[in-house]
Amino acid sequence: MDWVRGEKLGNGSFGTVNLAIHRSRSSQIPPLMAVKSCGMSLSDSLMNEKLILDELKDCPEIIRCFGENFTDENGVKLYNVLLEYASGGALADKVKNSCDNRLPESEVRRYTKALLKGLNYIHKFGYVHCDIKLQNILLGPNGGVKIADFGLAKRVEKKKEGNFGCELRGTPLYMSPEMATGNEQGPPADIWALGCVVAEMVGGASPWRCSGLAELLMRIGVRGEVPEVPGNLSSEGKDFIEKCFVNDPSKRWTAEMLLNHPFVDDQDFDDT
Ligand code: ADP
Ligand code: MG
Ligand code: MG
């Protein structure tokens, strides 16, 4: 594929994301893409991300992958993954730039419904995203949700009893109780993180007010606390978030169940 690197779109935890301008004419590949690049020592995680995106390719709520290649730039060998360009940027920035850092509830309902469609698709395919947060939710040219950053995504593992001592991954404020207690993360961990995202869009900040990882681990993992539900939310919205913040992952609602919840169950909230 013939493309050139354009302006920087975002800083990754391990590499960079730039605009990519596609130079050959093709109906299959758009003229503008995003390219996620990293050095060879860090390429395993990006290759994993690319393989998963190849499988999850038929869902409008998931960022598409158009291919991969290697380049040599100023003597540095890079691994590049070419992605659909989400010209609306990250939902995190949209929330940050709104009045009081909050979005109107009707908009939150629309984003939530789209996120549930994407998560339901990911979970049905046997994957867990493991890093759902506002910074990893992107927006397409028409404002449609595009779930991105599958760098921590993994296959759902069969339940292992007493499997303590799992590595802490992802972003602490979105951490589920099962992760805080050292257990394996399955699809319910993404639903917990979705609850945090919804609370953040409505409440203007993370629903946890705490000072650091140790306090968070104590409150989630030891005391079994759940985050505060923002006060300025309809009763449907409060109920929806409570269904995401069920401590026991086996009793937490699934994406499929939540798609029928009154908070999102209205065709007015469909993107198309
Ligand atoms: P990391 O794994 O390092 O967090 P991400 O995939 O989340 O990398 O990308 C980092 C940032 O780059 C995102 O938060 C977003 O701002 C921007 N970005 C990533 N992919 C795209 C894309 N396809 N279109 C537009 N911007 C993107
Ligand atoms: Mg990210
Ligand atoms: Mg990542």
CSV table of N, CA, C and O and ligand atoms in Angstrom, one decimal, residues 13-14 36 131 149 151, ligand 3:
chain,number,residue,atom,x,y,z
A,13,SER,N,0.7,5.0,24.3
A,13,SER,CA,1.5,4.7,25.4
A,13,SER,C,2.8,4.1,25.0
A,13,SER,O,3.7,3.9,25.8
A,14,PHE,N,2.9,3.7,23.7
A,14,PHE,CA,4.1,3.0,23.3
A,14,PHE,C,4.6,3.5,22.0
A,14,PHE,O,5.8,3.3,21.6
A,36,LYS,N,-1.0,3.7,13.2
A,36,LYS,CA,-0.4,3.5,14.5
A,36,LYS,C,0.9,2.8,14.4
A,36,LYS,O,1.0,1.7,13.8
A,131,ASP,N,-9.8,-2.3,28.0
A,131,ASP,CA,-9.3,-1.0,28.1
A,131,ASP,C,-10.3,0.0,27.6
A,131,ASP,O,-10.0,1.0,27.0
A,149,ASP,N,-8.2,1.0,20.1
A,149,ASP,CA,-7.2,0.6,21.0
A,149,ASP,C,-7.4,-0.8,21.6
A,149,ASP,O,-7.7,-0.9,22.8
A,151,GLY,N,-5.1,-2.9,22.2
A,151,GLY,CA,-3.8,-3.3,22.6
A,151,GLY,C,-3.8,-4.2,23.8
A,151,GLY,O,-2.8,-5.0,24.0
B,3,MG,MG,-3.4,0.7,24.1
